[in-house]
Short mmCIF file of N, CA and C in Angstrom, two decimals:
data_model
loop_
_atom_site.label_atom_id
_atom_site.label_comp_id
_atom_site.label_asym_id
_atom_site.label_seq_id
_atom_site.Cartn_x
_atom_site.Cartn_y
_atom_site.Cartn_z
N MET A 1 -49.14 139.24 -30.43
CA MET A 1 -47.61 139.11 -30.28
C MET A 1 -47.14 140.38 -29.75
N GLN A 2 -45.99 140.09 -28.78
CA GLN A 2 -45.49 141.27 -27.96
C GLN A 2 -44.51 141.93 -28.89
N SER A 3 -44.77 143.30 -28.60
CA SER A 3 -43.77 144.28 -29.29
C SER A 3 -42.39 144.13 -29.22
N LEU A 4 -41.41 144.13 -29.75
CA LEU A 4 -40.04 144.14 -29.47
C LEU A 4 -39.75 145.64 -29.13
N HIS A 5 -40.37 146.60 -29.51
CA HIS A 5 -40.10 148.05 -29.51
C HIS A 5 -39.96 148.53 -28.06
N SER A 6 -38.97 149.15 -27.54
CA SER A 6 -38.88 149.61 -26.11
C SER A 6 -38.06 150.90 -26.23
N GLU A 7 -38.10 151.63 -24.99
CA GLU A 7 -37.35 152.84 -25.00
C GLU A 7 -35.73 152.33 -24.74
N SER A 8 -35.56 151.27 -24.22
CA SER A 8 -34.02 150.69 -24.12
C SER A 8 -33.53 150.36 -25.44
N LEU A 9 -34.22 149.54 -26.31
CA LEU A 9 -33.78 149.18 -27.73
C LEU A 9 -33.73 150.25 -28.37
N ASP A 10 -34.77 151.45 -28.52
CA ASP A 10 -34.56 152.65 -28.98
C ASP A 10 -33.18 153.37 -28.72
N ARG A 11 -32.73 153.24 -27.40
CA ARG A 11 -31.78 153.82 -26.91
C ARG A 11 -30.39 153.19 -27.50
N LEU A 12 -30.42 151.86 -27.67
CA LEU A 12 -29.30 150.85 -28.13
C LEU A 12 -29.08 151.30 -29.66
N PHE A 13 -30.21 151.47 -30.49
CA PHE A 13 -29.97 151.70 -31.78
C PHE A 13 -29.52 153.09 -32.10
N LYS A 14 -29.96 153.94 -31.12
CA LYS A 14 -29.30 155.21 -31.31
C LYS A 14 -28.02 155.37 -30.91
N ALA A 15 -27.51 154.65 -30.00
CA ALA A 15 -25.98 154.55 -29.87
C ALA A 15 -25.17 154.08 -30.94
N LEU A 16 -25.85 153.00 -31.41
CA LEU A 16 -25.25 152.47 -32.85
C LEU A 16 -25.10 153.43 -33.88
N LYS A 17 -25.95 154.37 -34.27
CA LYS A 17 -25.89 155.51 -35.06
C LYS A 17 -24.88 156.41 -34.57
N THR A 18 -24.32 156.45 -33.38
CA THR A 18 -23.37 157.48 -33.20
C THR A 18 -21.99 156.83 -33.62
N LEU A 19 -21.84 155.58 -33.79
CA LEU A 19 -20.49 154.99 -34.17
C LEU A 19 -20.02 155.37 -35.61
N GLU A 20 -18.83 155.54 -35.77
CA GLU A 20 -18.54 156.14 -37.08
C GLU A 20 -17.46 155.08 -37.74
N THR A 21 -16.65 154.44 -36.94
CA THR A 21 -15.40 153.87 -37.54
C THR A 21 -15.71 152.29 -37.32
N GLN A 22 -14.95 151.49 -38.11
CA GLN A 22 -15.01 150.25 -37.71
C GLN A 22 -14.42 149.73 -36.37
N GLU A 23 -13.25 150.61 -35.98
CA GLU A 23 -12.83 150.33 -34.56
C GLU A 23 -13.59 150.79 -33.61
N GLU A 24 -14.61 151.75 -33.71
CA GLU A 24 -15.64 152.10 -32.71
C GLU A 24 -16.50 151.26 -32.56
N TYR A 25 -16.95 150.49 -33.65
CA TYR A 25 -17.79 149.31 -33.63
C TYR A 25 -17.17 148.28 -32.80
N TYR A 26 -16.06 147.81 -33.14
CA TYR A 26 -15.42 146.75 -32.36
C TYR A 26 -15.42 147.00 -30.82
N ALA A 27 -14.84 148.40 -30.43
CA ALA A 27 -14.85 148.50 -29.04
C ALA A 27 -16.09 148.59 -28.47
N PHE A 28 -17.28 148.98 -29.04
CA PHE A 28 -18.44 149.15 -28.46
C PHE A 28 -19.16 147.64 -28.28
N PHE A 29 -18.85 146.77 -29.43
CA PHE A 29 -19.35 145.41 -29.37
C PHE A 29 -18.68 144.63 -28.33
N GLU A 30 -17.28 144.70 -28.13
CA GLU A 30 -16.65 144.08 -27.18
C GLU A 30 -16.90 144.42 -25.71
N ASP A 31 -17.47 145.55 -25.67
CA ASP A 31 -17.96 146.03 -24.32
C ASP A 31 -19.25 145.58 -23.99
N ILE A 32 -20.26 145.63 -25.05
CA ILE A 32 -21.72 145.21 -24.69
C ILE A 32 -21.99 143.86 -24.93
N CYS A 33 -21.27 143.09 -25.60
CA CYS A 33 -21.55 141.63 -25.94
C CYS A 33 -20.37 140.71 -25.60
N THR A 34 -20.77 139.58 -25.38
CA THR A 34 -19.38 138.38 -25.27
C THR A 34 -19.03 138.19 -26.62
N ILE A 35 -17.69 137.57 -26.40
CA ILE A 35 -17.02 137.13 -27.85
C ILE A 35 -18.00 136.22 -28.61
N LYS A 36 -18.65 135.16 -27.83
CA LYS A 36 -19.38 134.25 -28.57
C LYS A 36 -20.65 134.98 -29.00
N GLU A 37 -21.34 135.86 -28.30
CA GLU A 37 -22.45 136.55 -28.89
C GLU A 37 -22.24 137.32 -30.27
N MET A 38 -21.02 137.89 -30.37
CA MET A 38 -20.58 138.69 -31.78
C MET A 38 -20.33 137.54 -32.62
N GLN A 39 -19.56 136.42 -32.31
CA GLN A 39 -19.36 135.24 -33.17
C GLN A 39 -20.77 134.81 -33.89
N ASP A 40 -21.69 134.66 -32.86
CA ASP A 40 -23.05 134.10 -33.37
C ASP A 40 -23.63 134.98 -34.39
N MET A 41 -23.58 136.27 -34.02
CA MET A 41 -24.13 137.23 -35.00
C MET A 41 -23.53 137.13 -36.31
N ALA A 42 -22.07 137.18 -36.42
CA ALA A 42 -21.35 137.05 -37.51
C ALA A 42 -21.78 135.95 -38.19
N GLN A 43 -21.83 134.78 -37.62
CA GLN A 43 -22.33 133.42 -38.20
C GLN A 43 -23.59 133.53 -38.83
N ARG A 44 -24.47 134.16 -38.05
CA ARG A 44 -25.80 134.11 -38.79
C ARG A 44 -25.96 134.97 -39.97
N LEU A 45 -25.27 136.33 -39.86
CA LEU A 45 -24.96 137.01 -41.35
C LEU A 45 -24.32 136.21 -42.30
N ASP A 46 -23.18 135.63 -42.04
CA ASP A 46 -22.60 134.77 -42.93
C ASP A 46 -23.50 133.65 -43.62
N THR A 47 -24.31 133.14 -42.67
CA THR A 47 -25.37 132.08 -43.11
C THR A 47 -26.34 132.79 -44.17
N ALA A 48 -26.96 133.93 -43.82
CA ALA A 48 -27.74 134.78 -44.65
C ALA A 48 -27.20 134.79 -46.25
N VAL A 49 -25.97 135.30 -46.15
CA VAL A 49 -24.97 135.79 -47.33
C VAL A 49 -25.07 134.47 -48.39
N LEU A 50 -24.73 133.21 -47.55
CA LEU A 50 -24.56 131.94 -48.34
C LEU A 50 -25.76 131.48 -48.82
N LEU A 51 -26.99 131.50 -48.09
CA LEU A 51 -28.33 131.01 -48.30
C LEU A 51 -28.81 132.05 -49.59
N ASP A 52 -28.51 133.34 -49.43
CA ASP A 52 -28.83 134.22 -50.79
C ASP A 52 -28.31 134.05 -51.90
N LYS A 53 -26.96 133.52 -51.93
CA LYS A 53 -26.16 132.98 -52.94
C LYS A 53 -26.64 131.63 -53.46
N GLY A 54 -27.73 130.84 -52.88
CA GLY A 54 -28.19 129.68 -53.17
C GLY A 54 -27.46 128.35 -52.68
N GLU A 55 -26.79 128.36 -51.60
CA GLU A 55 -26.19 127.25 -51.07
C GLU A 55 -27.17 126.65 -50.16
N ASN A 56 -26.97 125.42 -50.25
CA ASN A 56 -27.78 124.42 -49.51
C ASN A 56 -27.48 124.32 -48.03
N TYR A 57 -28.38 123.95 -47.02
CA TYR A 57 -28.13 123.79 -45.63
C TYR A 57 -26.89 122.90 -45.15
N GLN A 58 -26.84 121.85 -45.86
CA GLN A 58 -25.52 120.99 -45.58
C GLN A 58 -24.14 121.78 -45.73
N SER A 59 -24.18 122.26 -47.13
CA SER A 59 -23.14 123.28 -47.28
C SER A 59 -22.65 124.44 -46.53
N VAL A 60 -23.83 125.23 -45.98
CA VAL A 60 -23.70 126.27 -45.16
C VAL A 60 -23.15 125.86 -43.86
N SER A 61 -23.77 124.59 -43.30
CA SER A 61 -23.44 124.07 -42.03
C SER A 61 -21.91 123.53 -42.03
N LYS A 62 -21.31 123.31 -43.00
CA LYS A 62 -19.96 122.98 -43.20
C LYS A 62 -19.03 124.18 -43.29
N GLN A 63 -19.51 124.99 -44.01
CA GLN A 63 -18.88 126.44 -44.29
C GLN A 63 -18.79 127.21 -42.86
N VAL A 64 -19.87 127.45 -42.31
CA VAL A 64 -20.11 128.27 -41.32
C VAL A 64 -19.85 127.64 -39.87
N GLY A 65 -20.28 126.40 -39.92
CA GLY A 65 -19.95 125.60 -38.77
C GLY A 65 -21.06 125.81 -37.63
N ILE A 66 -22.39 125.80 -38.12
CA ILE A 66 -23.44 126.06 -37.35
C ILE A 66 -24.77 124.87 -37.75
N SER A 67 -25.61 124.67 -36.86
CA SER A 67 -26.60 123.73 -37.02
C SER A 67 -27.52 124.12 -38.03
N THR A 68 -28.05 123.01 -38.59
CA THR A 68 -29.28 123.00 -39.55
C THR A 68 -30.25 123.99 -38.97
N ALA A 69 -30.72 123.70 -37.61
CA ALA A 69 -31.68 124.44 -36.81
C ALA A 69 -31.47 125.95 -36.98
N THR A 70 -30.05 126.43 -36.75
CA THR A 70 -30.00 127.71 -36.83
C THR A 70 -30.01 128.28 -38.26
N ILE A 71 -29.47 127.44 -39.18
CA ILE A 71 -29.74 127.74 -40.75
C ILE A 71 -31.13 127.99 -40.94
N CYS A 72 -32.03 127.09 -40.65
CA CYS A 72 -33.41 127.12 -40.95
C CYS A 72 -33.90 128.65 -40.32
N ARG A 73 -33.64 128.89 -39.06
CA ARG A 73 -34.14 130.15 -38.43
C ARG A 73 -33.74 131.21 -39.48
N VAL A 74 -32.28 131.14 -39.84
CA VAL A 74 -31.93 132.15 -40.50
C VAL A 74 -32.86 132.47 -42.02
N SER A 75 -32.80 131.20 -42.49
CA SER A 75 -33.72 131.08 -43.80
C SER A 75 -34.94 131.77 -43.69
N LYS A 76 -35.53 131.32 -42.75
CA LYS A 76 -37.18 131.64 -42.40
C LYS A 76 -36.94 133.24 -42.10
N CYS A 77 -36.10 133.78 -41.34
CA CYS A 77 -36.14 135.38 -41.31
C CYS A 77 -35.78 136.09 -42.65
N LEU A 78 -34.80 135.34 -43.57
CA LEU A 78 -34.28 135.97 -44.64
C LEU A 78 -35.39 135.83 -45.60
N ASN A 79 -36.29 134.96 -45.63
CA ASN A 79 -37.35 134.92 -46.74
C ASN A 79 -38.85 135.61 -46.14
N TYR A 80 -39.05 135.27 -44.82
CA TYR A 80 -40.53 135.68 -44.53
C TYR A 80 -40.29 136.52 -43.27
N GLY A 81 -39.26 137.27 -42.88
CA GLY A 81 -38.95 137.92 -41.62
C GLY A 81 -39.46 139.49 -41.99
N SER A 82 -38.85 140.27 -41.16
CA SER A 82 -39.24 141.85 -41.23
C SER A 82 -38.37 142.52 -42.31
N GLY A 83 -37.45 141.63 -43.02
CA GLY A 83 -36.65 142.46 -44.00
C GLY A 83 -35.48 142.99 -43.54
N GLY A 84 -34.91 142.84 -42.50
CA GLY A 84 -33.76 143.53 -41.93
C GLY A 84 -32.44 142.59 -42.78
N TYR A 85 -32.62 141.33 -42.68
CA TYR A 85 -31.50 140.66 -43.58
C TYR A 85 -31.47 141.16 -44.95
N ARG A 86 -32.64 141.33 -45.57
CA ARG A 86 -32.67 141.49 -46.99
C ARG A 86 -32.08 142.99 -47.21
N LEU A 87 -32.30 143.93 -46.37
CA LEU A 87 -31.84 145.24 -46.32
C LEU A 87 -30.34 145.30 -46.34
N ALA A 88 -29.94 144.53 -45.28
CA ALA A 88 -28.42 144.54 -45.05
C ALA A 88 -27.82 143.88 -46.10
N LEU A 89 -28.18 142.79 -46.84
CA LEU A 89 -27.39 142.05 -47.86
C LEU A 89 -27.60 142.93 -49.11
N ASP A 90 -28.71 143.69 -49.46
CA ASP A 90 -28.81 144.34 -50.59
C ASP A 90 -27.81 145.73 -50.40
N ARG A 91 -27.59 146.22 -49.34
CA ARG A 91 -26.63 147.39 -49.27
C ARG A 91 -25.39 146.83 -49.16
N LEU A 92 -24.96 145.71 -48.60
CA LEU A 92 -23.79 145.20 -48.85
C LEU A 92 -23.24 144.90 -50.16
N LYS A 93 -24.33 144.35 -51.26
CA LYS A 93 -24.14 144.06 -52.26
C LYS A 93 -23.63 145.26 -52.86
N GLU A 94 -24.68 146.37 -52.66
CA GLU A 94 -24.33 147.54 -53.35
C GLU A 94 -23.04 148.37 -53.08
N GLU A 95 -22.71 147.76 -52.10
CA GLU A 95 -21.19 148.46 -51.56
C GLU A 95 -20.17 147.56 -52.03
N GLY A 96 -20.22 146.57 -52.84
CA GLY A 96 -19.28 145.59 -53.37
C GLY A 96 -18.73 144.72 -52.12
N GLU A 97 -19.47 144.68 -51.02
CA GLU A 97 -18.97 143.77 -49.87
C GLU A 97 -19.14 142.35 -49.78
N ILE A 98 -20.09 141.94 -50.65
CA ILE A 98 -20.44 140.62 -50.83
C ILE A 98 -20.72 140.51 -52.40
#
């Protein structure tokens, strides 16, 4: 399996670490992503939140407006992936954001 790690991605993640406010995140993401890319990422996180709460695929599809294929991918990553979704969801819960 090909490694995702690269100097370019390391630089991207380091750039993200420099951002301090929500407004700075908005500015950065508006410059680096299309609106659709940002919406897609937000929908995937929304999907992970709902799946973590026990919602079924049909309910998630109606609430978030994405295909069951995408929901399946998020579910697979949430349950069997590298732990990124789980880490983010747990931290959002700790902060009372979800």
